[in-house]
Amino acid sequence: MKTEPITHLSTPYDWLDRSLDSIHKANWYRFTQTITSKAGTIATVDGREMLMFASNNYLDLAGDRRLIDAAIAATEMYGTGSTGSRLVTGHLALHEELETAIADLKNTEAALVFSSGYLANLGAIAAIVGARDLILGDEYNHSCLKKGGLLSGAIAIDYQHLNLADLSVKLQQERSKYRRCLITTDSVFSMDGDLAPLREIMDLANQHDCMVLVDEAHGTGVFGDRGGGLTNALDIQQDLIQVGTLSKALGSLGGYVAGSAKLIDFLRNRAATWIYTTGLSPADTGAAIAAINIVKSENTIRQRLWENVGFFKQCLQSIGMQAIAFDSPIIAIEVGDITQTLQMAKHLREHGIFAPAIRPPTVPTPRIRLTLMASHTLEQIQFLMQCIEAC
Ligand SMILES: Cc1ncc(COP(=O)(O)O)c(C=O)c1O
């Protein structure tokens, strides 16, 4: 019998078209813009020079000669890759040097370096808590804290953003049902720029026998006399788990967990995102060490950053505009619905300002997320203001 060839009218991947369609319809479609210049306040974006008001390079260290030289020196000495996982062939003396430098910066007994801040949070959370445990997290925590919770298998409950009363009620209602409890929070919220009430969170944690994990991704290098982050600026001495990234103010790549020697020893044995992945590259490691030396010793860069934040705040308020917060170099302004926010981002882009609209699902409400750098000049900030005002 002759059989007809089977013709498939559909493929198993057709759902991709439908999903992309709905992303477009919701105005949630994202795309990349190509940068062809060195990190700094001016960037060549898709072939055009623009003023950078969107990067996390708060201290402008990503283009700093000293970091570049350190990355080159580390590459010359160790090569381009670390060749294996840290527990096999990938553990370099340079990693130890970086971990010692981080522990000193954060004033902790020890630190452990991961390949990114995202992986540091995933690995730490999934190792620290499990199915019999509870995570109470700020509802606006970064994606990696939330995904770490999912990966851990613990019951994860959000408390309202910065709302200590809600956290307290949830602790009273839920804590006793679980073995361990981990409270998680960003120190500086990446899309709002506001700060977690860390001292009060620590008090609640002590009352309810909870561990605390603070993500200092946007606090490291920016807060504290030596750039140790918000925990250091608030002089929090109690035991806690500090996570952060080397990729923002420190201008490199990689993440870390800092805390007690016992915690770090445990993570070396249990954090899957540290054990089963290649060690950080020599270039990133060398650059991060150079960055930490700079942030510890050069308070003037941080002062310039805070002067710029103060100046921008004054300018915005002088035209009656508010931001979600002026507590950090992240200044988010809400200008209406998605369409209006996209229009403003377009207007800024047309005037040579790089400051994207951030939309759901990343954030609950659309906003323009502006970030200031220590090296922005007053003229650059004034130009940004003119463009905002014209809009
Ligand atoms: C609060 C927060 N935590 C963690 C991360 C992840 O850090 P990394 O870029 O090093 O993976 C980010 C980066 O976007 C962040 O904003």
Coordinates of C-alpha atoms and ligand atoms in Angstrom, one line a residue:
M1 CA 0.0 0.0 0.0
K2 CA 1.3 3.4 -0.9
T3 CA 1.6 5.8 2.1
E4 CA 1.2 9.5 1.7
P5 CA 4.0 11.6 3.3
I6 CA 2.8 13.2 6.5
T7 CA 2.7 17.0 6.1
H8 CA 2.8 18.9 9.4
L9 CA 0.7 22.1 9.3
S10 CA 2.1 23.1 12.6
T11 CA 5.4 22.6 14.4
P12 CA 6.1 22.2 18.1
Y13 CA 7.5 25.7 18.1
D14 CA 4.5 27.6 16.8
W15 CA 3.6 28.7 20.3
L16 CA 6.7 31.1 20.1
D17 CA 4.8 33.2 17.4
R18 CA 1.7 33.4 19.6
S19 CA 3.8 34.3 22.7
L20 CA 5.7 37.0 20.9
D21 CA 2.5 38.4 19.5
S22 CA 1.0 38.7 23.0
I23 CA 4.2 40.3 24.2
H24 CA 4.0 42.9 21.4
K25 CA 0.3 43.5 22.0
A26 CA 0.9 44.2 25.7
N27 CA 3.6 46.7 24.8
W28 CA 6.1 44.5 26.7
Y29 CA 8.4 43.7 23.8
R30 CA 12.1 44.4 24.6
F31 CA 15.0 44.7 22.3
T32 CA 18.7 45.3 22.6
Q33 CA 20.7 48.4 21.6
T34 CA 24.2 47.9 20.5
I35 CA 27.0 49.9 22.2
T36 CA 30.3 50.3 20.4
S37 CA 32.2 52.5 22.9
K38 CA 34.0 52.2 26.2
A39 CA 31.9 52.5 29.4
G40 CA 31.5 56.0 30.6
T41 CA 29.1 59.0 30.6
I42 CA 29.0 59.1 26.8
A43 CA 28.2 56.0 24.8
T44 CA 27.9 55.2 21.1
V45 CA 24.6 53.5 20.8
D46 CA 23.5 52.0 17.5
G47 CA 26.1 54.2 15.9
R48 CA 25.0 57.4 17.6
E49 CA 26.7 59.3 20.5
M50 CA 24.4 59.5 23.6
L51 CA 24.6 60.7 27.1
M52 CA 24.5 57.7 29.4
F53 CA 21.9 57.9 32.2
A54 CA 21.0 54.3 32.5
S55 CA 24.1 52.3 33.5
N56 CA 24.9 50.8 36.9
N57 CA 28.5 52.0 36.5
Y58 CA 27.9 54.5 39.3
L59 CA 31.5 55.3 40.0
D60 CA 32.6 55.1 36.4
L61 CA 35.1 52.3 37.2
A62 CA 34.1 50.1 34.2
G63 CA 36.2 52.2 31.9
D64 CA 38.9 53.1 34.5
R65 CA 42.5 52.6 33.3
R66 CA 43.4 50.9 36.5
L67 CA 40.8 48.2 36.2
I68 CA 41.7 47.7 32.5
D69 CA 45.4 47.3 33.4
A70 CA 44.5 44.9 36.3
A71 CA 42.4 42.8 33.9
I72 CA 45.2 42.7 31.4
A73 CA 47.8 41.8 34.0
A74 CA 45.6 39.0 35.4
T75 CA 45.1 37.7 31.8
E76 CA 48.8 37.8 31.1
M77 CA 49.5 35.9 34.3
Y78 CA 46.7 33.3 34.3
G79 CA 45.3 33.2 30.7
T80 CA 41.8 34.0 29.6
G81 CA 39.8 31.3 31.4
S82 CA 40.0 29.7 34.8
T83 CA 39.6 26.3 33.1
G84 CA 37.3 24.5 35.5
S85 CA 35.1 24.7 38.5
R86 CA 36.6 26.1 41.7
L87 CA 36.7 22.7 43.4
V88 CA 38.6 21.1 40.5
T89 CA 41.0 23.1 38.4
G90 CA 39.5 26.6 38.6
H91 CA 40.6 27.9 42.0
L92 CA 43.2 30.7 41.5
A93 CA 45.2 32.6 44.0
L94 CA 43.6 35.6 42.5
H95 CA 40.1 34.3 43.6
E96 CA 41.4 34.0 47.1
E97 CA 42.8 37.6 46.9
L98 CA 39.4 38.9 45.7
E99 CA 37.5 37.0 48.5
T100 CA 39.8 38.4 51.1
A101 CA 39.3 41.9 49.7
I102 CA 35.5 41.5 49.7
A103 CA 35.5 40.2 53.3
D104 CA 37.5 43.2 54.3
L105 CA 35.2 45.6 52.4
K106 CA 32.1 44.1 53.9
N107 CA 33.7 43.6 57.3
T108 CA 32.8 39.9 57.4
E109 CA 34.9 36.8 58.3
A110 CA 34.8 35.5 54.8
A111 CA 33.4 35.8 51.3
L112 CA 32.8 33.6 48.3
V113 CA 32.9 34.7 44.7
F114 CA 30.3 33.5 42.1
S115 CA 30.1 34.0 38.4
S116 CA 27.4 36.7 38.7
G117 CA 25.3 38.3 41.4
Y118 CA 22.3 36.4 40.0
L119 CA 24.0 33.1 40.5
A120 CA 25.2 34.1 44.0
N121 CA 21.6 34.7 45.1
L122 CA 20.3 31.5 43.5
G123 CA 23.0 29.4 45.0
A124 CA 23.0 30.9 48.4
I125 CA 19.2 30.8 48.9
A126 CA 18.7 27.4 47.5
A127 CA 21.5 26.1 49.8
I128 CA 20.3 27.8 53.0
V129 CA 16.7 26.9 53.0
G130 CA 14.6 24.0 51.8
A131 CA 11.2 22.4 51.8
R132 CA 10.6 22.7 55.5
D133 CA 11.5 26.4 55.6
L134 CA 10.0 29.8 55.0
I135 CA 11.2 32.7 53.0
L136 CA 9.7 36.1 53.7
G137 CA 10.8 38.6 51.0
D138 CA 10.0 42.2 50.0
E139 CA 7.6 42.0 47.1
Y140 CA 10.0 44.2 45.0
N141 CA 13.0 42.0 45.5
H142 CA 15.1 41.4 42.4
S143 CA 14.3 38.4 40.2
C144 CA 17.2 36.4 41.5
L145 CA 16.0 36.5 45.1
K146 CA 12.6 35.3 44.0
K147 CA 14.0 32.6 41.7
G148 CA 16.3 31.5 44.4
G149 CA 13.3 31.0 46.6
L150 CA 11.6 28.9 44.0
L151 CA 14.7 26.8 43.5
S152 CA 15.1 26.2 47.2
G153 CA 11.6 24.5 47.5
A154 CA 10.9 26.6 50.6
I155 CA 7.5 28.3 51.0
A156 CA 8.1 31.9 49.8
I157 CA 5.7 34.6 51.0
D158 CA 6.1 38.3 49.9
Y159 CA 5.6 41.1 52.3
Q160 CA 4.5 44.5 51.1
H161 CA 7.3 46.7 49.8
L162 CA 9.3 48.2 52.8
N163 CA 6.3 47.5 55.0
L164 CA 7.6 46.4 58.5
A165 CA 4.1 46.1 59.9
D166 CA 3.2 43.6 57.2
L167 CA 6.5 41.7 57.7
S168 CA 5.8 41.6 61.5
V169 CA 2.3 40.3 61.0
K170 CA 3.5 37.6 58.6
L171 CA 6.2 36.6 61.0
Q172 CA 3.7 36.2 63.8
Q173 CA 1.3 34.2 61.6
E174 CA 3.8 32.0 59.8
R175 CA 7.1 31.7 61.5
S176 CA 6.2 28.9 64.0
K177 CA 5.0 26.6 61.2
Y178 CA 8.5 26.3 59.7
R179 CA 11.9 25.0 60.7
R180 CA 14.1 27.9 59.4
C181 CA 13.1 31.3 58.2
L182 CA 15.0 33.5 55.9
I183 CA 14.1 37.2 55.4
T184 CA 15.3 38.5 52.1
T185 CA 15.6 42.0 50.8
D186 CA 17.5 44.2 48.4
S187 CA 19.3 47.0 50.3
V188 CA 18.8 49.4 47.4
F189 CA 15.8 48.5 45.2
S190 CA 17.1 48.4 41.7
M191 CA 14.0 49.8 39.9
D192 CA 12.8 52.2 42.5
G193 CA 16.0 53.4 44.1
D194 CA 14.6 53.4 47.6
L195 CA 16.3 51.7 50.6
A196 CA 15.3 48.8 52.8
P197 CA 14.9 49.6 56.6
L198 CA 17.7 47.2 57.4
R199 CA 18.0 47.9 61.1
E200 CA 14.3 47.3 61.7
I201 CA 14.4 44.2 59.6
M202 CA 17.3 42.9 61.7
D203 CA 15.4 43.6 64.9
L204 CA 12.3 41.7 63.7
A205 CA 14.6 38.8 62.6
N206 CA 16.2 38.7 66.0
Q207 CA 12.7 38.6 67.7
H208 CA 11.6 35.8 65.5
D209 CA 14.8 33.7 65.2
C210 CA 15.2 34.4 61.5
M211 CA 18.2 34.6 59.2
V212 CA 18.5 37.7 56.9
L213 CA 19.9 37.8 53.4
V214 CA 20.5 41.3 52.1
D215 CA 21.3 41.9 48.4
E216 CA 23.7 44.8 48.2
A217 CA 24.0 44.7 44.4
H218 CA 23.3 48.5 44.2
G219 CA 24.7 49.4 47.6
T220 CA 28.2 48.1 47.3
G221 CA 30.7 50.8 46.5
V222 CA 28.0 53.5 46.8
F223 CA 27.2 53.5 50.6
G224 CA 29.6 53.6 53.5
D225 CA 32.8 55.4 54.1
R226 CA 34.8 52.7 52.4
G227 CA 32.0 51.6 49.9
G228 CA 31.0 48.6 52.0
G229 CA 27.4 49.1 51.3
L230 CA 24.2 50.0 53.2
T231 CA 24.8 47.4 55.9
N232 CA 28.2 49.1 56.6
A233 CA 26.8 52.6 56.4
L234 CA 24.2 51.6 59.0
D235 CA 26.9 49.8 61.0
I236 CA 24.9 46.6 61.2
Q237 CA 27.1 44.2 63.2
Q238 CA 24.8 41.2 63.7
D239 CA 25.3 38.0 61.7
L240 CA 23.6 38.2 58.3
I241 CA 24.1 37.0 54.8
Q242 CA 25.3 39.7 52.4
V243 CA 25.1 39.1 48.7
G244 CA 26.2 41.5 46.0
T245 CA 27.6 41.9 42.6
L246 CA 31.0 43.0 41.2
S247 CA 29.2 44.2 38.0
K248 CA 27.7 47.6 39.1
A249 CA 29.7 50.2 41.0
L250 CA 32.7 47.8 41.0
G251 CA 32.7 47.9 37.2
S252 CA 33.6 44.2 36.6
L253 CA 31.6 41.0 36.5
G254 CA 30.8 38.4 39.1
G255 CA 28.9 38.1 42.4
Y256 CA 29.7 37.3 46.0
V257 CA 28.3 36.1 49.3
A258 CA 29.9 37.6 52.4
G259 CA 29.3 36.4 56.0
S260 CA 30.7 34.2 58.7
A261 CA 33.4 31.7 57.9
K262 CA 31.0 28.9 58.7
L263 CA 28.4 30.1 56.2
I264 CA 31.0 30.4 53.5
D265 CA 32.4 26.9 54.3
F266 CA 28.9 25.6 54.0
L267 CA 28.2 27.3 50.7
R268 CA 31.4 25.9 49.2
N269 CA 29.9 22.5 49.9
R270 CA 26.3 23.1 49.1
A271 CA 25.8 26.0 46.6
A272 CA 25.2 24.3 43.3
T273 CA 25.7 27.6 41.3
W274 CA 29.2 27.8 42.8
I275 CA 30.2 24.1 42.7
Y276 CA 29.1 23.2 39.2
T277 CA 30.3 26.1 37.2
T278 CA 33.6 27.5 36.0
G279 CA 35.4 29.9 38.3
L280 CA 35.4 33.6 37.5
S281 CA 37.7 34.6 34.7
P282 CA 41.1 36.1 35.7
A283 CA 40.3 39.4 33.9
D284 CA 37.1 39.9 35.9
T285 CA 38.7 38.8 39.1
G286 CA 41.7 41.2 38.6
A287 CA 39.5 44.1 37.7
A288 CA 37.3 43.5 40.7
I289 CA 40.3 43.5 43.1
A290 CA 41.5 46.8 41.6
A291 CA 38.0 48.3 41.9
I292 CA 37.7 47.3 45.6
N293 CA 41.1 49.0 46.3
I294 CA 39.8 52.1 44.7
V295 CA 36.4 52.2 46.4
K296 CA 38.0 51.6 49.8
S297 CA 40.5 54.4 49.5
E298 CA 38.9 57.0 47.3
N299 CA 36.0 58.5 49.1
T300 CA 36.0 61.5 46.8
I301 CA 34.5 59.5 43.9
R302 CA 31.6 58.6 46.1
Q303 CA 31.2 62.2 47.2
R304 CA 31.0 63.3 43.6
L305 CA 28.3 60.8 43.0
W306 CA 26.3 62.0 46.0
E307 CA 26.7 65.6 44.9
N308 CA 25.3 64.7 41.5
V309 CA 22.4 62.9 43.1
G310 CA 21.7 66.0 45.3
F311 CA 22.0 68.4 42.3
F312 CA 19.6 66.3 40.1
K313 CA 17.1 66.1 43.0
Q314 CA 17.2 69.9 43.4
C315 CA 16.7 70.4 39.6
L316 CA 13.8 68.0 39.4
Q317 CA 12.1 69.4 42.5
S318 CA 12.6 73.0 41.1
I319 CA 10.2 72.1 38.2
G320 CA 7.8 70.3 40.6
M321 CA 8.8 66.8 39.6
Q322 CA 9.0 64.0 42.0
A323 CA 10.8 60.7 41.8
I324 CA 10.0 57.4 43.6
A325 CA 13.0 58.2 45.8
F326 CA 16.2 60.3 46.0
D327 CA 18.0 57.9 48.3
S328 CA 20.4 56.4 45.8
P329 CA 21.9 57.1 42.4
I330 CA 18.8 55.3 40.9
I331 CA 16.1 57.9 40.3
A332 CA 12.9 56.5 38.8
I333 CA 10.3 58.9 37.5
E334 CA 6.7 57.9 36.8
V335 CA 5.2 59.9 34.0
G336 CA 2.0 58.0 33.3
D337 CA 0.9 54.8 31.5
I338 CA 3.1 52.6 29.3
T339 CA 2.4 54.6 26.2
Q340 CA 3.3 57.9 27.9
T341 CA 6.4 56.4 29.5
L342 CA 7.5 55.0 26.1
Q343 CA 6.9 58.4 24.5
M344 CA 9.1 60.1 27.1
A345 CA 11.9 57.5 26.6
K346 CA 11.6 58.1 22.8
H347 CA 11.8 61.9 23.4
L348 CA 14.9 61.5 25.5
R349 CA 16.4 59.1 23.0
E350 CA 15.8 61.5 20.2
H351 CA 17.7 64.2 22.2
G352 CA 20.6 61.9 22.7
I353 CA 19.8 60.7 26.2
F354 CA 20.1 57.0 27.0
A355 CA 17.4 56.4 29.7
P356 CA 15.1 53.5 29.0
A357 CA 11.5 53.0 30.0
I358 CA 11.1 50.1 32.5
R359 CA 7.8 48.4 32.1
P360 CA 5.8 45.5 33.6
P361 CA 6.5 42.7 34.1
T362 CA 9.9 44.0 35.4
V363 CA 8.1 46.5 37.6
P364 CA 4.5 47.0 38.6
T365 CA 4.2 50.5 37.1
P366 CA 6.0 52.0 34.1
R367 CA 8.8 54.5 34.8
I368 CA 11.9 56.1 33.4
R369 CA 14.8 54.7 35.3
L370 CA 17.6 57.2 35.4
T371 CA 21.0 56.5 37.1
L372 CA 23.6 59.0 38.0
M373 CA 27.4 58.5 37.8
A374 CA 30.2 60.2 39.8
S375 CA 31.6 61.4 36.5
H376 CA 28.5 63.1 35.1
T377 CA 29.2 66.8 34.8
L378 CA 26.7 69.5 36.0
E379 CA 26.3 70.5 32.3
Q380 CA 25.3 66.9 31.4
I381 CA 22.8 66.8 34.2
Q382 CA 21.4 70.2 33.2
F383 CA 21.0 69.0 29.6
L384 CA 19.1 66.0 30.9
M385 CA 16.9 68.4 32.9
Q386 CA 16.2 70.5 29.8
C387 CA 15.1 67.4 27.9
I388 CA 12.8 66.2 30.7
E389 CA 11.3 69.7 31.1
A390 CA 10.7 69.9 27.3
C391 CA 8.9 66.6 27.5
Ligands
LIG1 C1 19.2 43.8 43.1 C2 20.0 43.0 42.1 N1 20.5 41.8 42.5 C3 21.2 41.0 41.7 C4 21.5 41.4 40.4 C5 22.3 40.5 39.5 O1 23.6 40.8 39.5 P1 24.5 40.4 38.3 O2 24.3 41.4 37.2 O3 25.9 40.4 38.8 O4 24.0 39.0 37.9 C6 21.0 42.6 40.0 C7 21.3 43.0 38.6 O5 20.6 43.4 37.8 C8 20.3 43.4 40.8 O6 19.8 44.6 40.4

